[in-house]
Coordinates of C-alpha atoms in Angstrom, one line a residue:
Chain L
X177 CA -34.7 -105.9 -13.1
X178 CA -38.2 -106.0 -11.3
X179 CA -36.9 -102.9 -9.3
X180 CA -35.4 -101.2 -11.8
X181 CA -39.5 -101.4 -13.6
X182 CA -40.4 -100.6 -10.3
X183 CA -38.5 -97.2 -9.7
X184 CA -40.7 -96.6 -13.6
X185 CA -43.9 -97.2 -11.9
X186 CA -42.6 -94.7 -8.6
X187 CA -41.5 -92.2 -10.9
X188 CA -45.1 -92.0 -13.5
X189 CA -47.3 -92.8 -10.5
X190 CA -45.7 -90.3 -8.4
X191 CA -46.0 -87.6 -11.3
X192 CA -49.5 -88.9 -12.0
X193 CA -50.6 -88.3 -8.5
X194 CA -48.8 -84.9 -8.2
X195 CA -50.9 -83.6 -11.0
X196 CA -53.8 -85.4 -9.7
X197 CA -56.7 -83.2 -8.8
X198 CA -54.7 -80.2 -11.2
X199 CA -54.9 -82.7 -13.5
X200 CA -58.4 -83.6 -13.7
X201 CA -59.7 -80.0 -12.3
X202 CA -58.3 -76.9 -10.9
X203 CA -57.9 -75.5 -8.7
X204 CA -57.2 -78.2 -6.6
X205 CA -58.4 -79.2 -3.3
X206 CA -56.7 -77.2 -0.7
X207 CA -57.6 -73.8 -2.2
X208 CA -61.3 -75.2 -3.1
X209 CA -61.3 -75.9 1.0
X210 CA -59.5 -72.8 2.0
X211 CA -62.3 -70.7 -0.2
X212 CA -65.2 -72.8 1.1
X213 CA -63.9 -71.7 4.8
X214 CA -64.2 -68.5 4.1
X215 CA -67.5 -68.6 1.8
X216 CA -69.2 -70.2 4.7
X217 CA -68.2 -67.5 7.4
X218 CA -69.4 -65.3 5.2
X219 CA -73.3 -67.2 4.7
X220 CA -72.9 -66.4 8.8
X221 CA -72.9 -63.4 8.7
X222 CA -75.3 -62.4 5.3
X223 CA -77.8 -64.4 7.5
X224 CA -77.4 -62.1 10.5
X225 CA -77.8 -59.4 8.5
X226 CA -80.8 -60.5 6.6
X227 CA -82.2 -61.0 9.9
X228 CA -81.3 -57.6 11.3
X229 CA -83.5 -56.1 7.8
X230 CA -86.7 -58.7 8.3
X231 CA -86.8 -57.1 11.7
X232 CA -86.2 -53.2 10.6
X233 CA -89.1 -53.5 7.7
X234 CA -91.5 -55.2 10.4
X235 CA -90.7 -52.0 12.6
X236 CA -91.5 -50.3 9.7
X237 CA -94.5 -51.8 8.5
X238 CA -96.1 -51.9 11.7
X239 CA -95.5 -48.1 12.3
X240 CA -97.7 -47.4 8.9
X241 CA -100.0 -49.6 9.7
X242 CA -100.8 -47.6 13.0
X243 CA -104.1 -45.3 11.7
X244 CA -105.7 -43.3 13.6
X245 CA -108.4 -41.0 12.1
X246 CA -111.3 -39.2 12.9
X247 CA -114.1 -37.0 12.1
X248 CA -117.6 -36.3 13.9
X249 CA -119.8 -33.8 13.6
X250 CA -122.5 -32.8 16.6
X251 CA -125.9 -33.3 15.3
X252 CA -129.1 -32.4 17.1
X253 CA -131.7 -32.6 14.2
X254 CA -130.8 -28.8 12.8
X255 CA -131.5 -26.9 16.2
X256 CA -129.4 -25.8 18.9
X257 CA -127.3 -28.1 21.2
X258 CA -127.7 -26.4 24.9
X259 CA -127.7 -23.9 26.7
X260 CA -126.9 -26.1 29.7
X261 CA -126.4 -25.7 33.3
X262 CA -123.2 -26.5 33.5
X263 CA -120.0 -27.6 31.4
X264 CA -121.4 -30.8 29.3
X265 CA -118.8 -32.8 27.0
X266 CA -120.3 -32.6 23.6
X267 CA -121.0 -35.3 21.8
X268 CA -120.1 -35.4 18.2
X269 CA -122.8 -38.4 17.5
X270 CA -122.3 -38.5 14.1
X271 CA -119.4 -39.9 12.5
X272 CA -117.6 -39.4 9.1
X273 CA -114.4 -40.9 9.2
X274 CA -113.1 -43.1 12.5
X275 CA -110.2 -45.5 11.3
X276 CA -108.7 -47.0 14.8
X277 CA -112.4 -46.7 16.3
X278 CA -110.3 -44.0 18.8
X279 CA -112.8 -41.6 19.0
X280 CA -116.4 -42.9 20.7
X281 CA -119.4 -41.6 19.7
X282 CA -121.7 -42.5 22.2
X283 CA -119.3 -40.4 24.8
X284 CA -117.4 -37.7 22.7
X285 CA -114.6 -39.1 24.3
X286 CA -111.5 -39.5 22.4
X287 CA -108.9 -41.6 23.7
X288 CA -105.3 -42.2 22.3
X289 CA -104.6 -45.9 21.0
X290 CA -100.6 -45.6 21.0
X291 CA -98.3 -43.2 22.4
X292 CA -98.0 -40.2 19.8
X293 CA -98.3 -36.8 18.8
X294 CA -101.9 -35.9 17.6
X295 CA -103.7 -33.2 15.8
X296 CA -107.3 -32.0 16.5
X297 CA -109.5 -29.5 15.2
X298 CA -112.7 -27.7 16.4
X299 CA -115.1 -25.7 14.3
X300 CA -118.4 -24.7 15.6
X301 CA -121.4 -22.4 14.2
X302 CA -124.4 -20.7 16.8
X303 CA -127.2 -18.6 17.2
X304 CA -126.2 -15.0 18.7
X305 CA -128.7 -15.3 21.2
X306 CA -126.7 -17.0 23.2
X307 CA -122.9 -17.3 23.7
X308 CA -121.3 -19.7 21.7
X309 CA -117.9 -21.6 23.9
X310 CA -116.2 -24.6 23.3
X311 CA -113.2 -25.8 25.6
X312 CA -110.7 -28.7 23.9
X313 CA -109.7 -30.8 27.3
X314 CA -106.7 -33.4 27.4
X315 CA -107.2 -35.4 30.8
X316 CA -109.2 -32.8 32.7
X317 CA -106.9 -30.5 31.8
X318 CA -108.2 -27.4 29.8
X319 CA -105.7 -26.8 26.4
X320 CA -107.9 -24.4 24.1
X321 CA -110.9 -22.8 23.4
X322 CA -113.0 -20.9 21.0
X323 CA -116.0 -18.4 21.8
X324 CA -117.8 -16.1 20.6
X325 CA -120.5 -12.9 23.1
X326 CA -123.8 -13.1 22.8
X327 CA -125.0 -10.4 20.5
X328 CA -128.6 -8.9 19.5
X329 CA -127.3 -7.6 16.4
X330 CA -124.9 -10.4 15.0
X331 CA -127.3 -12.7 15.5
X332 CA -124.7 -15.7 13.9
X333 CA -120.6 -16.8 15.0
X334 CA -118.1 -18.9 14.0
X335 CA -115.3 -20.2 15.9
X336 CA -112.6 -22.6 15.1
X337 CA -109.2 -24.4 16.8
X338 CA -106.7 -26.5 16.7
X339 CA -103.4 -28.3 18.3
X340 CA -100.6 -30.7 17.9
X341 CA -101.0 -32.6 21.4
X342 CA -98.3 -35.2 22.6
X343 CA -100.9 -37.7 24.0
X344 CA -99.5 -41.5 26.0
X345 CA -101.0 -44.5 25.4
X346 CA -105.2 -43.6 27.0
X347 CA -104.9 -40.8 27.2
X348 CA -107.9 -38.8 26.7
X349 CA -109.2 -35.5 24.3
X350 CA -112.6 -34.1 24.5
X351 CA -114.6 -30.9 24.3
X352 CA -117.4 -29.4 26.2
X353 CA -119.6 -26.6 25.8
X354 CA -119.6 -24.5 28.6
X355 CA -122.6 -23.9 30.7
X356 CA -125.1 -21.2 29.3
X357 CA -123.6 -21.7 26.3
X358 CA -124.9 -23.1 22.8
X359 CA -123.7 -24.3 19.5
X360 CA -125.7 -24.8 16.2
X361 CA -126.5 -28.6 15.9
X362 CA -127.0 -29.5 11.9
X363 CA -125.4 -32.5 10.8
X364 CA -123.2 -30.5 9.2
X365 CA -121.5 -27.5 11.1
X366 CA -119.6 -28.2 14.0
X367 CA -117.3 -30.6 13.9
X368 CA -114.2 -32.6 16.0
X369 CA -111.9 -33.8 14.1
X370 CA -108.0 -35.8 15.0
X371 CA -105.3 -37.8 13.5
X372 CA -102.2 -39.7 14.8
X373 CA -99.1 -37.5 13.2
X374 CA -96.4 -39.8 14.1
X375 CA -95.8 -42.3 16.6
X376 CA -93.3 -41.7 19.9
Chain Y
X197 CA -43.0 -111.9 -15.0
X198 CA -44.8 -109.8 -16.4
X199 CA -47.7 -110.4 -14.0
X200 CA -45.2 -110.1 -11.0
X201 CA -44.8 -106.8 -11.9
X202 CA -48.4 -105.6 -12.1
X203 CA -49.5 -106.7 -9.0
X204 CA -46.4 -104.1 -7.2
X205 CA -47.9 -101.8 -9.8
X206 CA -51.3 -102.6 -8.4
X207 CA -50.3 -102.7 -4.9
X208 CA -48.7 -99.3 -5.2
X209 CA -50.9 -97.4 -6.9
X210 CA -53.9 -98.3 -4.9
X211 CA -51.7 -97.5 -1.4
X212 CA -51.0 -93.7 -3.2
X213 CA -54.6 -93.5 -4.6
X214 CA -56.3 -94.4 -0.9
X215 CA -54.2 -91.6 0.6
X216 CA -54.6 -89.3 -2.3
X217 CA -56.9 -86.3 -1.4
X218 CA -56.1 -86.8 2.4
X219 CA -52.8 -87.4 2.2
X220 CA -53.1 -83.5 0.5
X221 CA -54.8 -81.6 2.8
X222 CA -57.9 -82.0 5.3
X223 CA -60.3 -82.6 6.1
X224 CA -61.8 -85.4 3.7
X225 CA -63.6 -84.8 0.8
X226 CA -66.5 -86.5 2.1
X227 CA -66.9 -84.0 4.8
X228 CA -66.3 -81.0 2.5
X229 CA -69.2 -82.8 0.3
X230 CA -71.5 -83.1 3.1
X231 CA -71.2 -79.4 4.5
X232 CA -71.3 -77.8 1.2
X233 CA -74.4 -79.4 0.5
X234 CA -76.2 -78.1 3.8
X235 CA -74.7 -74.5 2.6
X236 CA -76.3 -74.7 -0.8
X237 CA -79.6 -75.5 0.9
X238 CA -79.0 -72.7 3.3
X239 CA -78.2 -70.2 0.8
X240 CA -81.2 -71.0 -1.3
X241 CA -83.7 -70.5 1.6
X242 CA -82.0 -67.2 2.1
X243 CA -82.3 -65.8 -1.2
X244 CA -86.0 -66.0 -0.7
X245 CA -86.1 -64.3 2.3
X246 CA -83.9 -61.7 0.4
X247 CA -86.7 -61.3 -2.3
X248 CA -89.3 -60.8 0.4
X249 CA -87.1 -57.9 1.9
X250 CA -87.3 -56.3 -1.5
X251 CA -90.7 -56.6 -2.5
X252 CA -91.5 -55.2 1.1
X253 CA -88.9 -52.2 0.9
X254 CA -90.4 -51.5 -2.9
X255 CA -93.8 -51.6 -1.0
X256 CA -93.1 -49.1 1.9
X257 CA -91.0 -46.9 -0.4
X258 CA -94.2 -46.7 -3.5
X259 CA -96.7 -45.5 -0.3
X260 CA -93.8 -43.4 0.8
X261 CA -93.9 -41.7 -2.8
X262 CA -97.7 -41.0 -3.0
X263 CA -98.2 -37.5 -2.0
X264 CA -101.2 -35.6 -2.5
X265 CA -101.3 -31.7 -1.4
X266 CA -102.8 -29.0 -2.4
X267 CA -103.6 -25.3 -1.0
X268 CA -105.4 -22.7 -2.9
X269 CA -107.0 -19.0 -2.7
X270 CA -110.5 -18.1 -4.6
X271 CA -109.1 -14.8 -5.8
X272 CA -111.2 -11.9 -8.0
X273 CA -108.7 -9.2 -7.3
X274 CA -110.2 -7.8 -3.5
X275 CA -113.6 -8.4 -4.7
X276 CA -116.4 -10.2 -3.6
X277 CA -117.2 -13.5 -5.3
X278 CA -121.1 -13.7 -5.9
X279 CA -123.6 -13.8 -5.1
X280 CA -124.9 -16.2 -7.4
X281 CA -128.5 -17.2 -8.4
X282 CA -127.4 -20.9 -7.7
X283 CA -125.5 -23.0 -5.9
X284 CA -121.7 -22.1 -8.1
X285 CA -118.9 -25.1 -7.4
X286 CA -116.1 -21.7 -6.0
X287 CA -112.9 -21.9 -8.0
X288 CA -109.9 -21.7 -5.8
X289 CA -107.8 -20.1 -9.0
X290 CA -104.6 -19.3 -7.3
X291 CA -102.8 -22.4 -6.6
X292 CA -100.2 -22.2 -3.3
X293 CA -99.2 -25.9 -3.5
X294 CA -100.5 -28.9 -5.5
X295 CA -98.2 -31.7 -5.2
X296 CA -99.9 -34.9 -7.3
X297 CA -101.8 -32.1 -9.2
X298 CA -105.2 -34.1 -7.9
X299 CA -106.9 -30.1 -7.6
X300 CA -108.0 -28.8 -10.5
X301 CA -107.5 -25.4 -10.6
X302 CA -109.7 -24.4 -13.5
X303 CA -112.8 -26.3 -12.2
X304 CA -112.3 -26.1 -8.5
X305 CA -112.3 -30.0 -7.8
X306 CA -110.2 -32.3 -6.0
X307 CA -110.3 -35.7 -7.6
X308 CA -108.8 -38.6 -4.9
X309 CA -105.9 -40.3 -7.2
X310 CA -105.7 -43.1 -4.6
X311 CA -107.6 -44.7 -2.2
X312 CA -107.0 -43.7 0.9
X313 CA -107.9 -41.4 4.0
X314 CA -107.9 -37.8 3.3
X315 CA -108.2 -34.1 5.2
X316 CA -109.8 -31.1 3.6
X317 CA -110.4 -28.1 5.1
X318 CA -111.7 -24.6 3.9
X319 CA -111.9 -20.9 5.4
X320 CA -113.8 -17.7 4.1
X321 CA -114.1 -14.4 4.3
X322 CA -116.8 -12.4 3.6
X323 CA -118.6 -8.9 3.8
X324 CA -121.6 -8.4 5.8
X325 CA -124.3 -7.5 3.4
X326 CA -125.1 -11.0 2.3
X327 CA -124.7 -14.2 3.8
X328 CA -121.6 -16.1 3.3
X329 CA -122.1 -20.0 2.7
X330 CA -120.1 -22.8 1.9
X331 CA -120.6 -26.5 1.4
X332 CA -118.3 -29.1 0.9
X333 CA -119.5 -32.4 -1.3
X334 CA -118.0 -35.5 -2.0
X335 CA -119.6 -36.6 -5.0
X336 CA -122.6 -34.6 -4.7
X337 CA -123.1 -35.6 -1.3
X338 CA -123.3 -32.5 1.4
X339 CA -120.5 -33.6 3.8
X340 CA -120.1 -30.0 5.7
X341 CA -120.7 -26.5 5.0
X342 CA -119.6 -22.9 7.0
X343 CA -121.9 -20.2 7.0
X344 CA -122.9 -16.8 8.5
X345 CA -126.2 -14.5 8.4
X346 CA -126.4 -11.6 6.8
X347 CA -125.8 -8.4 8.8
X348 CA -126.1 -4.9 8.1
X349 CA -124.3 -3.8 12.0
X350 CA -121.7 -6.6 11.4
X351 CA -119.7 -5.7 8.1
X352 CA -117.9 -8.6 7.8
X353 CA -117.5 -12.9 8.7
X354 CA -115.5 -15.5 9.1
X355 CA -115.8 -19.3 9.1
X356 CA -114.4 -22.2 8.6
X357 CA -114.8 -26.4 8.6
X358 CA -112.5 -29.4 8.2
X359 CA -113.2 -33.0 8.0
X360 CA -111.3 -36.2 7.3
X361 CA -112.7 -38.2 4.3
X362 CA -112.1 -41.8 3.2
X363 CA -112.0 -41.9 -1.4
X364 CA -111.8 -44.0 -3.3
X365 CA -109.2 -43.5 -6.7
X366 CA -111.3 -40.8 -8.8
X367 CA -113.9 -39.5 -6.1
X368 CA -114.3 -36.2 -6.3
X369 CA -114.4 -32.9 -3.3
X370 CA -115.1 -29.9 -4.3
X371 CA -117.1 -26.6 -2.6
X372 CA -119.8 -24.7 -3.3
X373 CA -120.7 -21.0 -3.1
X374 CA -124.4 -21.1 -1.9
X375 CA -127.2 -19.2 -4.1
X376 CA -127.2 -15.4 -3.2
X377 CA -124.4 -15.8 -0.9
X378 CA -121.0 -14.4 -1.1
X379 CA -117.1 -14.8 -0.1
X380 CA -114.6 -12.3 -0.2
X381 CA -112.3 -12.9 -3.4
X382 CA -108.5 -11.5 -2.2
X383 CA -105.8 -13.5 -2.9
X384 CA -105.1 -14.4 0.7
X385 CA -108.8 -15.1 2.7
X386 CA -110.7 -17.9 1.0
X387 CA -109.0 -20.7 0.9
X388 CA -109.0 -24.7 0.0
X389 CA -106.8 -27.2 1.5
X390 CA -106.4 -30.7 1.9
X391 CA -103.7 -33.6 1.9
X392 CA -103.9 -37.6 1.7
X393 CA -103.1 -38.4 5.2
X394 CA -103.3 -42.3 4.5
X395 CA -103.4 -45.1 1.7
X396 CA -106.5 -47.1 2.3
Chain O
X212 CA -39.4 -105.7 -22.6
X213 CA -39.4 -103.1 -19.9
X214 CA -41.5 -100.4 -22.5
X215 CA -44.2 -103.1 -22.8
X216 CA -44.3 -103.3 -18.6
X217 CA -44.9 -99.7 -18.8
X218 CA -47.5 -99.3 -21.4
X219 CA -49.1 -101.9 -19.0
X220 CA -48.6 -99.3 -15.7
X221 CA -49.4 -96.6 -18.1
X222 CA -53.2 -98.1 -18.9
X223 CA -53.4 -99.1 -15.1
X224 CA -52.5 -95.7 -13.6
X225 CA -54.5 -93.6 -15.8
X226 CA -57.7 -95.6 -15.2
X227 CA -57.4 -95.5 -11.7
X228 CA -56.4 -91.9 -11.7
X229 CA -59.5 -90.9 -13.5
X230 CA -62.1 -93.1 -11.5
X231 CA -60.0 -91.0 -8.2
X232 CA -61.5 -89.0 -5.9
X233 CA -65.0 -90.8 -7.4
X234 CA -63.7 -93.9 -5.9
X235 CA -63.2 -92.3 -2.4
X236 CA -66.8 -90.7 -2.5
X237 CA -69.1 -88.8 -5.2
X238 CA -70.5 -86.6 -6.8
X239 CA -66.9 -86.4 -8.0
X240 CA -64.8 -83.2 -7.6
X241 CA -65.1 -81.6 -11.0
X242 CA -69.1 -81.1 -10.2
X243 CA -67.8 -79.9 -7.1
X244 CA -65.8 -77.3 -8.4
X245 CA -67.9 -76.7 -10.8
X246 CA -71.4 -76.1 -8.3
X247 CA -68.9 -74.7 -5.5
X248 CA -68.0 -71.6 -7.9
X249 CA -71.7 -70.8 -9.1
X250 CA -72.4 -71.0 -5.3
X251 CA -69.5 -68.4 -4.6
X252 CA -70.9 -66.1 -7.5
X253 CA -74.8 -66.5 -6.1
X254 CA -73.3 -65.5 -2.7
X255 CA -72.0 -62.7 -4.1
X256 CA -74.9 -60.9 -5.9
X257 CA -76.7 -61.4 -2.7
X258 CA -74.5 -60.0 -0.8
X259 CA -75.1 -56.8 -3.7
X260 CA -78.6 -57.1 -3.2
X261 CA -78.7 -57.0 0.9
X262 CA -76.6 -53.8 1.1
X263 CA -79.3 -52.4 -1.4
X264 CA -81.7 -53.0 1.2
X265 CA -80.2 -52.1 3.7
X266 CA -79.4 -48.3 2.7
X267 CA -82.8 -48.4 1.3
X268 CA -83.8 -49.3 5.1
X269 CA -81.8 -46.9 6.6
X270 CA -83.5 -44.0 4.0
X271 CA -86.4 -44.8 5.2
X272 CA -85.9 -45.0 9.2
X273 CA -84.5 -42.0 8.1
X274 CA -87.4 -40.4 6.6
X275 CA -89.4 -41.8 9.4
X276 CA -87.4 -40.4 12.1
X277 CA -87.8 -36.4 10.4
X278 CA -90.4 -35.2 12.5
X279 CA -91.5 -30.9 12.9
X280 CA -94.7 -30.5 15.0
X281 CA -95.1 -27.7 16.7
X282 CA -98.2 -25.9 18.7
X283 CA -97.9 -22.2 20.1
X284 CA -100.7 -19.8 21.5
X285 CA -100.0 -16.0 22.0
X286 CA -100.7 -15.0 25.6
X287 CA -100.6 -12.0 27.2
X288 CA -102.4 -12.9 30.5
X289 CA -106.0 -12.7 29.1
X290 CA -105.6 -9.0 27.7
X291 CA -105.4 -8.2 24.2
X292 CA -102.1 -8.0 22.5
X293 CA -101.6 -5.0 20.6
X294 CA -103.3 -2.7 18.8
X295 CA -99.5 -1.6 17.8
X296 CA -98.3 1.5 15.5
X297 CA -97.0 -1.0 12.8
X298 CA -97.4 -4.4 11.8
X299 CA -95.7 -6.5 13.9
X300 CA -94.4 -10.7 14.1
X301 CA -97.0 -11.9 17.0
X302 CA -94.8 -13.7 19.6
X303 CA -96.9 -17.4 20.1
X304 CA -95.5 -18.1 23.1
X305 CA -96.7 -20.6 25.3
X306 CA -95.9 -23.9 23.9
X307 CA -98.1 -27.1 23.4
X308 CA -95.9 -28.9 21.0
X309 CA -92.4 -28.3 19.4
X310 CA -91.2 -31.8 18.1
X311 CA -88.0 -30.7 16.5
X312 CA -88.0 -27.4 18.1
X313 CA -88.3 -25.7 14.5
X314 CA -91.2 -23.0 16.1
X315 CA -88.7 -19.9 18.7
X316 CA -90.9 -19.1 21.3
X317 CA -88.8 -16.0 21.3
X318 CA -89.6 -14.9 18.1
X319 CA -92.7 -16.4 16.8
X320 CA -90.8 -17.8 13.9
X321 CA -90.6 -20.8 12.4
X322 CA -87.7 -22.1 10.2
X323 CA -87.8 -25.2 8.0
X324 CA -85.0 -27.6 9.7
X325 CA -85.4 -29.8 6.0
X326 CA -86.7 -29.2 2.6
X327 CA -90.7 -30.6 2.8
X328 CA -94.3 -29.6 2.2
X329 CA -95.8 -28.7 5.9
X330 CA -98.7 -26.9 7.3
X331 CA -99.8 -24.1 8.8
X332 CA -102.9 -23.2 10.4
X333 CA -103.6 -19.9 12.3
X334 CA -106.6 -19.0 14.8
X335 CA -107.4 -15.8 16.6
X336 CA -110.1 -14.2 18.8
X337 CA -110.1 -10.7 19.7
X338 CA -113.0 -7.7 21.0
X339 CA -114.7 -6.0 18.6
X340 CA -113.0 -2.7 19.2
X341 CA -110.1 -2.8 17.2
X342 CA -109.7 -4.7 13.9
X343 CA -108.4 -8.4 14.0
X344 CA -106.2 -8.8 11.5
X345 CA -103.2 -11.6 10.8
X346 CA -100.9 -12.4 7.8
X347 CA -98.8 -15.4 7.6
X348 CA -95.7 -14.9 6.0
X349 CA -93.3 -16.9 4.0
X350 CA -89.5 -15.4 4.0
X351 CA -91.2 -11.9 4.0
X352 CA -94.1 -12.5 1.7
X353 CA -97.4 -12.7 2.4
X354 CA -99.3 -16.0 1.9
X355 CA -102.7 -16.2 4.0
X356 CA -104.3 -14.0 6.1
X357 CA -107.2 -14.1 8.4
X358 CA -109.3 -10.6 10.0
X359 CA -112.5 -8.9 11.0
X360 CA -114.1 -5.6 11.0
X361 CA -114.3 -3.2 13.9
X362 CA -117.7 -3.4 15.1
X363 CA -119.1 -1.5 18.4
X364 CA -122.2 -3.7 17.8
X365 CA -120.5 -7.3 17.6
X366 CA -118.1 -7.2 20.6
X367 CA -115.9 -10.0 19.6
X368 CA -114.7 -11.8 16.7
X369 CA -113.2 -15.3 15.3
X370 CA -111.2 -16.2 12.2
X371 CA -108.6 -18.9 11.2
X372 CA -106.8 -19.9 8.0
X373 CA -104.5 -22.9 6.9
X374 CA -102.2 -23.4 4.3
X375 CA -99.1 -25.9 2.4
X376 CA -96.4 -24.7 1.9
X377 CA -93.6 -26.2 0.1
X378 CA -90.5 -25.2 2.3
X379 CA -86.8 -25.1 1.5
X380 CA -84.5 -25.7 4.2
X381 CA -84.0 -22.5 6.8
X382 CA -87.1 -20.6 5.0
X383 CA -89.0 -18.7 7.2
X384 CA -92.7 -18.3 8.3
X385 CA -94.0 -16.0 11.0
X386 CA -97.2 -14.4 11.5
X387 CA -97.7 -10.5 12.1
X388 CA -100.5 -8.8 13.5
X389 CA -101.5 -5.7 11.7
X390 CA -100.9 -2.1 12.4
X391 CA -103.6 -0.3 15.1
X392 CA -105.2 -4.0 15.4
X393 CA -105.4 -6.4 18.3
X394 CA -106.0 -10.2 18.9
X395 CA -106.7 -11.6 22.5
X396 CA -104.3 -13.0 24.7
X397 CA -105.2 -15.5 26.5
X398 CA -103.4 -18.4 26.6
X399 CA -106.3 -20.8 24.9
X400 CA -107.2 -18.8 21.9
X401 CA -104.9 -17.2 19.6
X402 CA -102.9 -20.4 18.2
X403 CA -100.5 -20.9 14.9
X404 CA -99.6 -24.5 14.3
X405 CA -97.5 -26.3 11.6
X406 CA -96.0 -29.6 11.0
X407 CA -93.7 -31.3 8.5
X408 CA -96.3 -33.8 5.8
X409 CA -93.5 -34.8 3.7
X410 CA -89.9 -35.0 2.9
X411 CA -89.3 -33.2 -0.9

């Protein structure tokens, strides 16, 4: 008789326990751990790429936070600057605009912070008494120029450049006046001017 | 008896209840509990370093959006503009461009939306029986000018100026036509141009 | 008899089912469940949210990586280039700069590789002889132009002008030098330059 109660208890226990987890919950455990598997490769490899876009937006950020500007205008007190001997780099002395302190104004030198491609722009105004020549160097080497003759009768010029240059990391940009040569020296006229276009 | 009973009730039930949920599948729910609760933590730290992704991106794509570029032509239908008996802010009437409408057409001034680093530049022509003078202000400041004598054996000039200037939001640039002085007003010399090159 | 006995399993069973997996370790699994599927949702709005950033990223490396510089003086061995019987496109070509190669050296024209705002800046010298006299053209009309007198008393002359212009892609801009007028050639002065400011 004990046995015969305890094939009852088998039989409800065992149907008890069969619905157990189902029975409380679903759905039940294997699925929940089959899921959780999976959910967990898959936090892998969000993270990873999370990662990958931190990185991309630093790029990113750090490539517009590269400035480089400049203005400077070659100032001698509202008289000429030369005629001189010889070629003499001329030294825009006073400065409007220099973000990325590139351009040095003690030495008209400018020299390029990061690898890039830059633009810069020359504008000068002189006496006709005397020629007026301007040479835009990049490491010694001679890129562009603007002039104007001497002339009696047109006793003013103006002369203006400009170029995209491809400039490494310290590489240098400057202009000079050329020997014999003058260019009006206001505050106000002529003027060197660059700016980082993109990085490369 | 009846107590008989209970304890195989008892004895059975606890031996199927301690094999219960690994008896099912594995690994044991204690495990399962313990991982899922490092993945929780996990997946909260990277939600914020989602959010900071986003904010950055919205950043980078708002100073992406802000553009500011204009281009236009003082034009009097091939006539000269001037002279003037006083310094005259020169309205550049014909608009070529002016994305972010920050140029006024009507009154001839730029007005500097953002803060930020910007380039303006400005070129005349002019006949040769008056002096043709241009000065560029930012906020009533003289920043540069172009000019050229007058000449009765040279019939006509040229110049031109360019400099980078750092505004801030609602600072004005604008150019003025010097008193007695002239430029040529065709639709295609005397022109105005300038673009925000950088938020600041 | 036997009913009572199983009333008795009845009452044992179900308490120890429902105290279950709580016995072997909590929280218990219905919280389980229950935080395990807001988890699985989280995860997935996240996983939204991180493929929005990353084609936002990819727009912007995008934007980034679109870069149209480009640098070209007219040389003709340091004679003048023209005067011609007609107005013809002036052929800059020695190159400083073509990032993009949008600028033919073999034609003197540039064509917009995307739709964007760019710039374009021209520069000449030439004797005072012949007239100097440039137009810069967009798809065959005429935008800006920059030119001098003849003069037998001012042997030489300078001019420049710059414009933005808002470019579809494939448009067109070229510069012609005018009927019976010259420019110089050498291969430092004459210059026409243009870059890309902005995506539209």
């Amino acid at each position: 008789m004990n046995f015969t109660i305890l094939w009852f208890v088998l039989l409800f226990c065992g149907l008890a326990l069969a619905q157990d987890d189902g029975g409380t919950c679903s759905p039940d455990t294997c699925n929940l751990l089959r899921d959780f598997g999976s959910r967990s490769e898959k936090l892998g490899a969000m993270e990873t790429r999370l990662e990958d876009c931190e990185s991309q937006i630093l790029e990113l950020r750090n490539n517009e936070r590269t400035k480089v500007i400049f203005s400077a205008v070659a100032t001698a007190g509202d008289k000429a600057i030369g005629p001189f001997d010889e070629d003499t780099t001329l030294i825009y002395n006073k400065v409007f605009t220099n973000i990325g302190n590139a351009y040095n104004p003690s030495t008209g030198i400018f020299a390029a912070p990061v690898a890039g491609v830059y633009y810069f722009s020359i504008y000068y105004h002189a006496g006709g008494h005397h020629e007026g020549k301007l040479f835009l160097y990049k490491n010694g080497q001679l890129m562009i120029m603007t002039h104007d003759h001497k002339s009696d009768s047109d006793t003013a010029d103006n002369g203006g450049n400009a170029v995209f240059l491809q400039l490494q990391q310290g590489e240098q940009v400057y202009v000079q006046l050329a020997a014999n040569c003058h260019v009006w020296g206001s505050d106000l006229h002529t003027t060197f001017n660059g700016f980082l276009v993109t990085l490369m």
